[in-house]
Amino acid sequence: MSGSGSKALIFAHGFGCDQNMWRFVAPAFADCYRIVLFDHMGAGGSDLSAYSPEKYSSLDGYADDVIELCREPEIQGGTFVGHSVSAMIGVLAAKKARDLFDTLVLVGPSPRYIDDDDYVGGFSEGQIHELLEFLDSNHMGWSRAMAPVIMGNPDRPELGEELTNSFCRTDPEIAKRFARTTFLSDNRADLAGVRARSLILQCSEDVIAPPCVGEYVHRAIPGSEFVLLRATGHCPNLSAPEETITAIKAFLSHAA
């Protein structure tokens, strides 16, 4: 925790990452907000001995952690900024504990990664299972192959390398389970129940959560705002922090 202000800003990282992924974004808000950074169970400095396969077999387990985390410092009416899978974790937490967050910022959200009838998630069911089987059989190889694709920005290989290293640092067994929880989840039905004022930040090119998915989330969350970033890839918090900061600040200033 850092920063100052009566309102809290909670930053939550995506799959295979940790709170360090927000290092270019979070400090920009420290003058006006109480900043909360944390590691999801299995990531970064989290206590691996507290991991429970049963609890974390669904995103609800991670949402319960967010609620507990925010109850300790008595956060109310805060802003939750969730990247990738943490976007849906934030949606679930906001529904379970409506007093915690007045606003949600969902960065590259996807309520379902698998195509389903008229819904386009970006992957066929077969592609997702192939991805998970690759991860199960070769965690390091999967990390080296997938991280640069997820990051995008091939002209800046150092970004893909950072994400690769982050994936490789994650506990392999927990990473495999979290991947299944992430890529097999379906949270489409949860979007209509969101009451917090919401911003969807969508990268213009994203192989993990393509623009049509961000637009779906925008349509499904009542009164939400949608911003299509010039940034490409799935991690604008690393590849385009200034653009990400500008979009979040504009949204928050409008809400004030």
PDB file of C-alpha atoms in Angstrom:
ATOM      1  CA  MET A   1       0.000   0.000   0.000  1.00  0.00           C
ATOM      2  CA  SER A   2       1.196   3.495  -0.834  1.00  0.00           C
ATOM      3  CA  GLY A   3      -0.049   6.903  -1.864  1.00  0.00           C
ATOM      4  CA  SER A   4      -2.467   9.266  -0.203  1.00  0.00           C
ATOM      5  CA  GLY A   5      -6.115  10.121  -0.567  1.00  0.00           C
ATOM      6  CA  SER A   6      -9.492   9.123   0.779  1.00  0.00           C
ATOM      7  CA  LYS A   7     -10.260   6.794  -2.124  1.00  0.00           C
ATOM      8  CA  ALA A   8      -8.446   3.544  -2.845  1.00  0.00           C
ATOM      9  CA  LEU A   9      -7.207   2.322  -6.220  1.00  0.00           C
ATOM     10  CA  ILE A  10      -6.647  -1.445  -6.346  1.00  0.00           C
ATOM     11  CA  PHE A  11      -4.527  -2.846  -9.182  1.00  0.00           C
ATOM     12  CA  ALA A  12      -4.860  -6.561 -10.023  1.00  0.00           C
ATOM     13  CA  HIS A  13      -2.553  -8.396 -12.430  1.00  0.00           C
ATOM     14  CA  GLY A  14      -3.287 -11.015 -15.072  1.00  0.00           C
ATOM     15  CA  PHE A  15      -2.383 -14.682 -15.509  1.00  0.00           C
ATOM     16  CA  GLY A  16       1.320 -15.487 -15.133  1.00  0.00           C
ATOM     17  CA  CYS A  17       2.115 -12.004 -13.847  1.00  0.00           C
ATOM     18  CA  ASP A  18       2.470 -10.232 -10.500  1.00  0.00           C
ATOM     19  CA  GLN A  19       1.994  -6.749  -9.080  1.00  0.00           C
ATOM     20  CA  ASN A  20       5.253  -5.597 -10.694  1.00  0.00           C
ATOM     21  CA  MET A  21       3.362  -5.380 -14.000  1.00  0.00           C
ATOM     22  CA  TRP A  22       1.760  -2.161 -12.731  1.00  0.00           C
ATOM     23  CA  ARG A  23       5.035  -0.385 -11.903  1.00  0.00           C
ATOM     24  CA  PHE A  24       4.703   2.056 -14.818  1.00  0.00           C
ATOM     25  CA  VAL A  25       1.046   2.877 -14.123  1.00  0.00           C
ATOM     26  CA  ALA A  26       0.307   2.834 -10.383  1.00  0.00           C
ATOM     27  CA  PRO A  27       2.730   5.618  -9.318  1.00  0.00           C
ATOM     28  CA  ALA A  28       0.884   8.100 -11.547  1.00  0.00           C
ATOM     29  CA  PHE A  29      -2.093   7.926  -9.164  1.00  0.00           C
ATOM     30  CA  ALA A  30      -0.255   7.980  -5.824  1.00  0.00           C
ATOM     31  CA  ASP A  31      -0.780  11.725  -5.265  1.00  0.00           C
ATOM     32  CA  CYS A  32      -4.561  11.420  -5.199  1.00  0.00           C
ATOM     33  CA  TYR A  33      -5.322   7.806  -4.260  1.00  0.00           C
ATOM     34  CA  ARG A  34      -4.411   5.166  -1.740  1.00  0.00           C
ATOM     35  CA  ILE A  35      -2.709   2.566  -3.955  1.00  0.00           C
ATOM     36  CA  VAL A  36      -3.131  -1.149  -3.273  1.00  0.00           C
ATOM     37  CA  LEU A  37      -0.958  -3.669  -5.125  1.00  0.00           C
ATOM     38  CA  PHE A  38      -1.019  -7.390  -4.455  1.00  0.00           C
ATOM     39  CA  ASP A  39      -0.142 -10.798  -5.871  1.00  0.00           C
ATOM     40  CA  HIS A  40      -2.841 -13.349  -6.601  1.00  0.00           C
ATOM     41  CA  MET A  41      -2.370 -16.702  -4.922  1.00  0.00           C
ATOM     42  CA  GLY A  42       0.463 -18.562  -6.668  1.00  0.00           C
ATOM     43  CA  ALA A  43       2.072 -15.413  -8.077  1.00  0.00           C
ATOM     44  CA  GLY A  44       4.881 -13.151  -6.938  1.00  0.00           C
ATOM     45  CA  GLY A  45       5.329 -13.063  -3.179  1.00  0.00           C
ATOM     46  CA  SER A  46       2.126 -14.901  -2.293  1.00  0.00           C
ATOM     47  CA  ASP A  47       2.203 -17.621   0.354  1.00  0.00           C
ATOM     48  CA  LEU A  48       2.101 -20.832  -1.695  1.00  0.00           C
ATOM     49  CA  SER A  49       1.370 -22.900   1.419  1.00  0.00           C
ATOM     50  CA  ALA A  50      -2.080 -21.278   1.547  1.00  0.00           C
ATOM     51  CA  TYR A  51      -2.984 -22.511  -1.944  1.00  0.00           C
ATOM     52  CA  SER A  52      -6.082 -24.710  -2.159  1.00  0.00           C
ATOM     53  CA  PRO A  53      -6.884 -26.490  -5.468  1.00  0.00           C
ATOM     54  CA  GLU A  54     -10.547 -26.587  -4.480  1.00  0.00           C
ATOM     55  CA  LYS A  55     -10.869 -22.901  -3.646  1.00  0.00           C
ATOM     56  CA  TYR A  56      -9.025 -21.728  -6.747  1.00  0.00           C
ATOM     57  CA  SER A  57     -10.753 -24.053  -9.193  1.00  0.00           C
ATOM     58  CA  SER A  58     -13.042 -21.120 -10.046  1.00  0.00           C
ATOM     59  CA  LEU A  59     -12.522 -17.372 -10.289  1.00  0.00           C
ATOM     60  CA  ASP A  60     -14.799 -16.976  -7.265  1.00  0.00           C
ATOM     61  CA  GLY A  61     -11.914 -18.106  -5.060  1.00  0.00           C
ATOM     62  CA  TYR A  62      -9.752 -15.280  -6.350  1.00  0.00           C
ATOM     63  CA  ALA A  63     -12.657 -12.814  -6.015  1.00  0.00           C
ATOM     64  CA  ASP A  64     -13.076 -13.835  -2.372  1.00  0.00           C
ATOM     65  CA  ASP A  65      -9.386 -13.034  -1.836  1.00  0.00           C
ATOM     66  CA  VAL A  66      -9.899  -9.553  -3.307  1.00  0.00           C
ATOM     67  CA  ILE A  67     -12.820  -8.945  -0.960  1.00  0.00           C
ATOM     68  CA  GLU A  68     -10.833 -10.107   2.073  1.00  0.00           C
ATOM     69  CA  LEU A  69      -7.871  -8.000   0.984  1.00  0.00           C
ATOM     70  CA  CYS A  70     -10.040  -4.887   0.754  1.00  0.00           C
ATOM     71  CA  ARG A  71     -11.882  -5.518   4.025  1.00  0.00           C
ATOM     72  CA  GLU A  72      -8.652  -5.428   6.049  1.00  0.00           C
ATOM     73  CA  PRO A  73      -7.880  -1.713   5.342  1.00  0.00           C
ATOM     74  CA  GLU A  74     -11.639  -0.951   5.371  1.00  0.00           C
ATOM     75  CA  ILE A  75     -11.847   0.048   1.712  1.00  0.00           C
ATOM     76  CA  GLN A  76     -15.217   1.322   0.536  1.00  0.00           C
ATOM     77  CA  GLY A  77     -16.198   2.987  -2.715  1.00  0.00           C
ATOM     78  CA  GLY A  78     -12.807   2.281  -4.276  1.00  0.00           C
ATOM     79  CA  THR A  79     -11.725   1.710  -7.858  1.00  0.00           C
ATOM     80  CA  PHE A  80     -10.659  -1.742  -9.008  1.00  0.00           C
ATOM     81  CA  VAL A  81      -8.326  -1.912 -12.016  1.00  0.00           C
ATOM     82  CA  GLY A  82      -8.169  -5.477 -13.318  1.00  0.00           C
ATOM     83  CA  HIS A  83      -6.004  -6.667 -16.188  1.00  0.00           C
ATOM     84  CA  SER A  84      -6.972  -9.711 -18.272  1.00  0.00           C
ATOM     85  CA  VAL A  85      -8.438 -12.460 -16.054  1.00  0.00           C
ATOM     86  CA  SER A  86      -8.482 -10.017 -13.133  1.00  0.00           C
ATOM     87  CA  ALA A  87     -11.124  -8.024 -14.975  1.00  0.00           C
ATOM     88  CA  MET A  88     -13.613 -10.847 -14.407  1.00  0.00           C
ATOM     89  CA  ILE A  89     -12.290 -11.406 -10.884  1.00  0.00           C
ATOM     90  CA  GLY A  90     -13.123  -7.754 -10.218  1.00  0.00           C
ATOM     91  CA  VAL A  91     -16.588  -8.160 -11.722  1.00  0.00           C
ATOM     92  CA  LEU A  92     -17.267 -11.085  -9.377  1.00  0.00           C
ATOM     93  CA  ALA A  93     -15.877  -9.255  -6.334  1.00  0.00           C
ATOM     94  CA  ALA A  94     -17.970  -6.167  -7.128  1.00  0.00           C
ATOM     95  CA  LYS A  95     -21.125  -8.284  -7.323  1.00  0.00           C
ATOM     96  CA  LYS A  96     -20.378 -10.134  -4.083  1.00  0.00           C
ATOM     97  CA  ALA A  97     -19.499  -6.981  -2.092  1.00  0.00           C
ATOM     98  CA  ARG A  98     -21.179  -3.982  -3.695  1.00  0.00           C
ATOM     99  CA  ASP A  99     -19.841  -1.492  -1.142  1.00  0.00           C
ATOM    100  CA  LEU A 100     -16.203  -2.086  -2.080  1.00  0.00           C
ATOM    101  CA  PHE A 101     -16.006  -0.557  -5.551  1.00  0.00           C
ATOM    102  CA  ASP A 102     -17.803   2.407  -7.041  1.00  0.00           C
ATOM    103  CA  THR A 103     -15.836   2.040 -10.264  1.00  0.00           C
ATOM    104  CA  LEU A 104     -14.232  -0.734 -12.298  1.00  0.00           C
ATOM    105  CA  VAL A 105     -11.522  -0.409 -14.936  1.00  0.00           C
ATOM    106  CA  LEU A 106     -11.353  -3.584 -17.017  1.00  0.00           C
ATOM    107  CA  VAL A 107      -8.195  -3.851 -19.115  1.00  0.00           C
ATOM    108  CA  GLY A 108      -8.376  -6.437 -21.896  1.00  0.00           C
ATOM    109  CA  PRO A 109     -11.329  -8.277 -20.332  1.00  0.00           C
ATOM    110  CA  SER A 110     -12.801 -11.518 -21.592  1.00  0.00           C
ATOM    111  CA  PRO A 111     -15.834 -13.197 -20.018  1.00  0.00           C
ATOM    112  CA  ARG A 112     -15.270 -16.318 -22.146  1.00  0.00           C
ATOM    113  CA  TYR A 113     -12.315 -17.220 -24.337  1.00  0.00           C
ATOM    114  CA  ILE A 114     -14.059 -19.987 -26.276  1.00  0.00           C
ATOM    115  CA  ASP A 115     -16.371 -19.245 -29.224  1.00  0.00           C
ATOM    116  CA  ASP A 116     -19.975 -20.232 -28.510  1.00  0.00           C
ATOM    117  CA  ASP A 117     -22.762 -20.018 -31.105  1.00  0.00           C
ATOM    118  CA  ASP A 118     -22.955 -16.306 -32.024  1.00  0.00           C
ATOM    119  CA  TYR A 119     -20.432 -15.314 -29.371  1.00  0.00           C
ATOM    120  CA  VAL A 120     -16.834 -14.824 -30.562  1.00  0.00           C
ATOM    121  CA  GLY A 121     -14.281 -15.322 -27.805  1.00  0.00           C
ATOM    122  CA  GLY A 122     -11.279 -15.609 -30.074  1.00  0.00           C
ATOM    123  CA  PHE A 123     -10.564 -19.347 -29.722  1.00  0.00           C
ATOM    124  CA  SER A 124     -12.235 -22.608 -30.636  1.00  0.00           C
ATOM    125  CA  GLU A 125     -12.683 -25.136 -27.848  1.00  0.00           C
ATOM    126  CA  GLY A 126     -10.059 -27.326 -29.525  1.00  0.00           C
ATOM    127  CA  GLN A 127      -7.522 -24.490 -29.584  1.00  0.00           C
ATOM    128  CA  ILE A 128      -7.968 -23.839 -25.865  1.00  0.00           C
ATOM    129  CA  HIS A 129      -7.519 -27.507 -25.006  1.00  0.00           C
ATOM    130  CA  GLU A 130      -4.397 -27.676 -27.186  1.00  0.00           C
ATOM    131  CA  LEU A 131      -3.036 -24.632 -25.368  1.00  0.00           C
ATOM    132  CA  LEU A 132      -3.730 -26.210 -21.980  1.00  0.00           C
ATOM    133  CA  GLU A 133      -2.220 -29.556 -23.014  1.00  0.00           C
ATOM    134  CA  PHE A 134       0.936 -27.762 -24.189  1.00  0.00           C
ATOM    135  CA  LEU A 135       1.171 -25.999 -20.821  1.00  0.00           C
ATOM    136  CA  ASP A 136       0.600 -29.260 -18.940  1.00  0.00           C
ATOM    137  CA  SER A 137       3.405 -31.014 -20.806  1.00  0.00           C
ATOM    138  CA  ASN A 138       5.981 -28.223 -20.984  1.00  0.00           C
ATOM    139  CA  HIS A 139       5.534 -25.187 -18.745  1.00  0.00           C
ATOM    140  CA  MET A 140       8.825 -23.550 -19.744  1.00  0.00           C
ATOM    141  CA  GLY A 141       8.336 -24.209 -23.450  1.00  0.00           C
ATOM    142  CA  TRP A 142       4.769 -22.880 -23.295  1.00  0.00           C
ATOM    143  CA  SER A 143       5.985 -19.739 -21.536  1.00  0.00           C
ATOM    144  CA  ARG A 144       8.692 -19.068 -24.120  1.00  0.00           C
ATOM    145  CA  ALA A 145       6.323 -19.700 -27.038  1.00  0.00           C
ATOM    146  CA  MET A 146       3.212 -17.920 -25.764  1.00  0.00           C
ATOM    147  CA  ALA A 147       4.497 -14.890 -23.870  1.00  0.00           C
ATOM    148  CA  PRO A 148       5.771 -13.013 -26.952  1.00  0.00           C
ATOM    149  CA  VAL A 149       2.503 -13.759 -28.777  1.00  0.00           C
ATOM    150  CA  ILE A 150       0.426 -12.503 -25.856  1.00  0.00           C
ATOM    151  CA  MET A 151       2.560  -9.401 -25.429  1.00  0.00           C
ATOM    152  CA  GLY A 152       2.586  -8.550 -29.145  1.00  0.00           C
ATOM    153  CA  ASN A 153       4.847  -5.652 -30.133  1.00  0.00           C
ATOM    154  CA  PRO A 154       7.462  -7.838 -31.902  1.00  0.00           C
ATOM    155  CA  ASP A 155       9.508  -4.714 -32.609  1.00  0.00           C
ATOM    156  CA  ARG A 156      10.097  -4.462 -28.841  1.00  0.00           C
ATOM    157  CA  PRO A 157      11.338  -7.957 -27.923  1.00  0.00           C
ATOM    158  CA  GLU A 158      12.290  -6.871 -24.414  1.00  0.00           C
ATOM    159  CA  LEU A 159       8.573  -6.734 -23.547  1.00  0.00           C
ATOM    160  CA  GLY A 160       8.005 -10.340 -24.618  1.00  0.00           C
ATOM    161  CA  GLU A 161      11.110 -11.365 -22.697  1.00  0.00           C
ATOM    162  CA  GLU A 162       9.822  -9.754 -19.510  1.00  0.00           C
ATOM    163  CA  LEU A 163       6.505 -11.576 -19.801  1.00  0.00           C
ATOM    164  CA  THR A 164       8.322 -14.843 -20.567  1.00  0.00           C
ATOM    165  CA  ASN A 165      10.408 -14.456 -17.412  1.00  0.00           C
ATOM    166  CA  SER A 166       7.292 -13.672 -15.399  1.00  0.00           C
ATOM    167  CA  PHE A 167       5.542 -16.803 -16.682  1.00  0.00           C
ATOM    168  CA  CYS A 168       8.601 -18.895 -15.906  1.00  0.00           C
ATOM    169  CA  ARG A 169       8.764 -17.622 -12.310  1.00  0.00           C
ATOM    170  CA  THR A 170       5.205 -18.779 -11.597  1.00  0.00           C
ATOM    171  CA  ASP A 171       4.839 -22.085  -9.763  1.00  0.00           C
ATOM    172  CA  PRO A 172       4.232 -24.587 -12.621  1.00  0.00           C
ATOM    173  CA  GLU A 173       1.513 -26.637 -10.946  1.00  0.00           C
ATOM    174  CA  ILE A 174      -0.437 -23.602  -9.807  1.00  0.00           C
ATOM    175  CA  ALA A 175       0.018 -22.001 -13.234  1.00  0.00           C
ATOM    176  CA  LYS A 176      -1.481 -25.064 -14.920  1.00  0.00           C
ATOM    177  CA  ARG A 177      -4.544 -24.972 -12.658  1.00  0.00           C
ATOM    178  CA  PHE A 178      -4.948 -21.204 -12.953  1.00  0.00           C
ATOM    179  CA  ALA A 179      -4.777 -21.509 -16.743  1.00  0.00           C
ATOM    180  CA  ARG A 180      -7.665 -23.985 -16.731  1.00  0.00           C
ATOM    181  CA  THR A 181      -9.652 -21.776 -14.369  1.00  0.00           C
ATOM    182  CA  THR A 182      -8.975 -18.789 -16.610  1.00  0.00           C
ATOM    183  CA  PHE A 183      -9.429 -20.172 -20.110  1.00  0.00           C
ATOM    184  CA  LEU A 184     -12.385 -22.466 -19.360  1.00  0.00           C
ATOM    185  CA  SER A 185     -14.404 -19.905 -17.395  1.00  0.00           C
ATOM    186  CA  ASP A 186     -17.638 -18.379 -18.627  1.00  0.00           C
ATOM    187  CA  ASN A 187     -18.659 -15.173 -16.857  1.00  0.00           C
ATOM    188  CA  ARG A 188     -20.935 -13.724 -19.503  1.00  0.00           C
ATOM    189  CA  ALA A 189     -23.983 -14.020 -17.241  1.00  0.00           C
ATOM    190  CA  ASP A 190     -22.239 -11.986 -14.529  1.00  0.00           C
ATOM    191  CA  LEU A 191     -21.830  -8.841 -16.626  1.00  0.00           C
ATOM    192  CA  ALA A 192     -25.445  -7.663 -16.581  1.00  0.00           C
ATOM    193  CA  GLY A 193     -25.393  -7.557 -12.774  1.00  0.00           C
ATOM    194  CA  VAL A 194     -22.521  -5.073 -12.556  1.00  0.00           C
ATOM    195  CA  ARG A 195     -23.670  -1.847 -10.889  1.00  0.00           C
ATOM    196  CA  ALA A 196     -20.301  -0.126 -10.527  1.00  0.00           C
ATOM    197  CA  ARG A 197     -19.463   2.530 -13.110  1.00  0.00           C
ATOM    198  CA  SER A 198     -17.200   0.689 -15.558  1.00  0.00           C
ATOM    199  CA  LEU A 199     -14.553   1.444 -18.152  1.00  0.00           C
ATOM    200  CA  ILE A 200     -13.448  -1.142 -20.702  1.00  0.00           C
ATOM    201  CA  LEU A 201      -9.936  -0.522 -22.035  1.00  0.00           C
ATOM    202  CA  GLN A 202      -9.369  -2.483 -25.244  1.00  0.00           C
ATOM    203  CA  CYS A 203      -6.155  -2.727 -27.251  1.00  0.00           C
ATOM    204  CA  SER A 204      -6.548  -2.278 -30.997  1.00  0.00           C
ATOM    205  CA  GLU A 205      -4.841  -5.625 -31.711  1.00  0.00           C
ATOM    206  CA  ASP A 206      -5.037  -8.363 -29.080  1.00  0.00           C
ATOM    207  CA  VAL A 207      -4.853 -12.091 -29.825  1.00  0.00           C
ATOM    208  CA  ILE A 208      -6.055 -13.049 -26.336  1.00  0.00           C
ATOM    209  CA  ALA A 209      -9.028 -10.676 -26.082  1.00  0.00           C
ATOM    210  CA  PRO A 210      -9.787  -9.260 -29.550  1.00  0.00           C
ATOM    211  CA  PRO A 211     -11.729  -5.987 -29.929  1.00  0.00           C
ATOM    212  CA  CYS A 212     -15.028  -7.778 -30.500  1.00  0.00           C
ATOM    213  CA  VAL A 213     -14.752  -9.249 -26.992  1.00  0.00           C
ATOM    214  CA  GLY A 214     -14.193  -5.840 -25.412  1.00  0.00           C
ATOM    215  CA  GLU A 215     -17.162  -4.515 -27.336  1.00  0.00           C
ATOM    216  CA  TYR A 216     -19.271  -7.440 -26.058  1.00  0.00           C
ATOM    217  CA  VAL A 217     -18.309  -6.611 -22.459  1.00  0.00           C
ATOM    218  CA  HIS A 218     -19.178  -2.959 -23.092  1.00  0.00           C
ATOM    219  CA  ARG A 219     -22.636  -3.871 -24.432  1.00  0.00           C
ATOM    220  CA  ALA A 220     -23.276  -6.293 -21.575  1.00  0.00           C
ATOM    221  CA  ILE A 221     -22.346  -4.017 -18.643  1.00  0.00           C
ATOM    222  CA  PRO A 222     -25.057  -1.373 -18.201  1.00  0.00           C
ATOM    223  CA  GLY A 223     -23.803   2.193 -18.749  1.00  0.00           C
ATOM    224  CA  SER A 224     -20.185   1.184 -19.281  1.00  0.00           C
ATOM    225  CA  GLU A 225     -17.672   3.260 -21.239  1.00  0.00           C
ATOM    226  CA  PHE A 226     -15.424   1.827 -23.941  1.00  0.00           C
ATOM    227  CA  VAL A 227     -12.020   3.106 -25.032  1.00  0.00           C
ATOM    228  CA  LEU A 228     -10.116   1.546 -27.921  1.00  0.00           C
ATOM    229  CA  LEU A 229      -6.432   2.178 -27.297  1.00  0.00           C
ATOM    230  CA  ARG A 230      -3.876   2.687 -30.026  1.00  0.00           C
ATOM    231  CA  ALA A 231      -1.748   0.196 -28.075  1.00  0.00           C
ATOM    232  CA  THR A 232      -1.373  -3.320 -29.440  1.00  0.00           C
ATOM    233  CA  GLY A 233      -0.908  -6.638 -27.648  1.00  0.00           C
ATOM    234  CA  HIS A 234      -2.542  -7.770 -24.430  1.00  0.00           C
ATOM    235  CA  CYS A 235      -0.509  -5.803 -21.868  1.00  0.00           C
ATOM    236  CA  PRO A 236      -0.873  -2.035 -22.345  1.00  0.00           C
ATOM    237  CA  ASN A 237       0.211  -1.536 -18.733  1.00  0.00           C
ATOM    238  CA  LEU A 238       3.690  -2.492 -19.980  1.00  0.00           C
ATOM    239  CA  SER A 239       3.659  -1.598 -23.672  1.00  0.00           C
ATOM    240  CA  ALA A 240       1.738   1.696 -23.472  1.00  0.00           C
ATOM    241  CA  PRO A 241       1.613   2.891 -19.850  1.00  0.00           C
ATOM    242  CA  GLU A 242       1.154   6.577 -20.666  1.00  0.00           C
ATOM    243  CA  GLU A 243      -1.859   5.910 -22.880  1.00  0.00           C
ATOM    244  CA  THR A 244      -3.269   3.595 -20.218  1.00  0.00           C
ATOM    245  CA  ILE A 245      -2.770   6.212 -17.493  1.00  0.00           C
ATOM    246  CA  THR A 246      -4.390   8.937 -19.607  1.00  0.00           C
ATOM    247  CA  ALA A 247      -7.482   6.823 -20.295  1.00  0.00           C
ATOM    248  CA  ILE A 248      -7.925   5.842 -16.633  1.00  0.00           C
ATOM    249  CA  LYS A 249      -7.417   9.405 -15.390  1.00  0.00           C
ATOM    250  CA  ALA A 250      -9.966  10.740 -17.869  1.00  0.00           C
ATOM    251  CA  PHE A 251     -12.504   8.187 -16.703  1.00  0.00           C
ATOM    252  CA  LEU A 252     -11.877   8.854 -13.012  1.00  0.00           C
ATOM    253  CA  SER A 253     -11.958  12.634 -13.392  1.00  0.00           C
ATOM    254  CA  HIS A 254     -15.307  12.353 -15.177  1.00  0.00           C
ATOM    255  CA  ALA A 255     -16.621  10.245 -12.308  1.00  0.00           C
ATOM    256  CA  ALA A 256     -15.456  12.694  -9.618  1.00  0.00           C
TER     257      ALA A 256
END
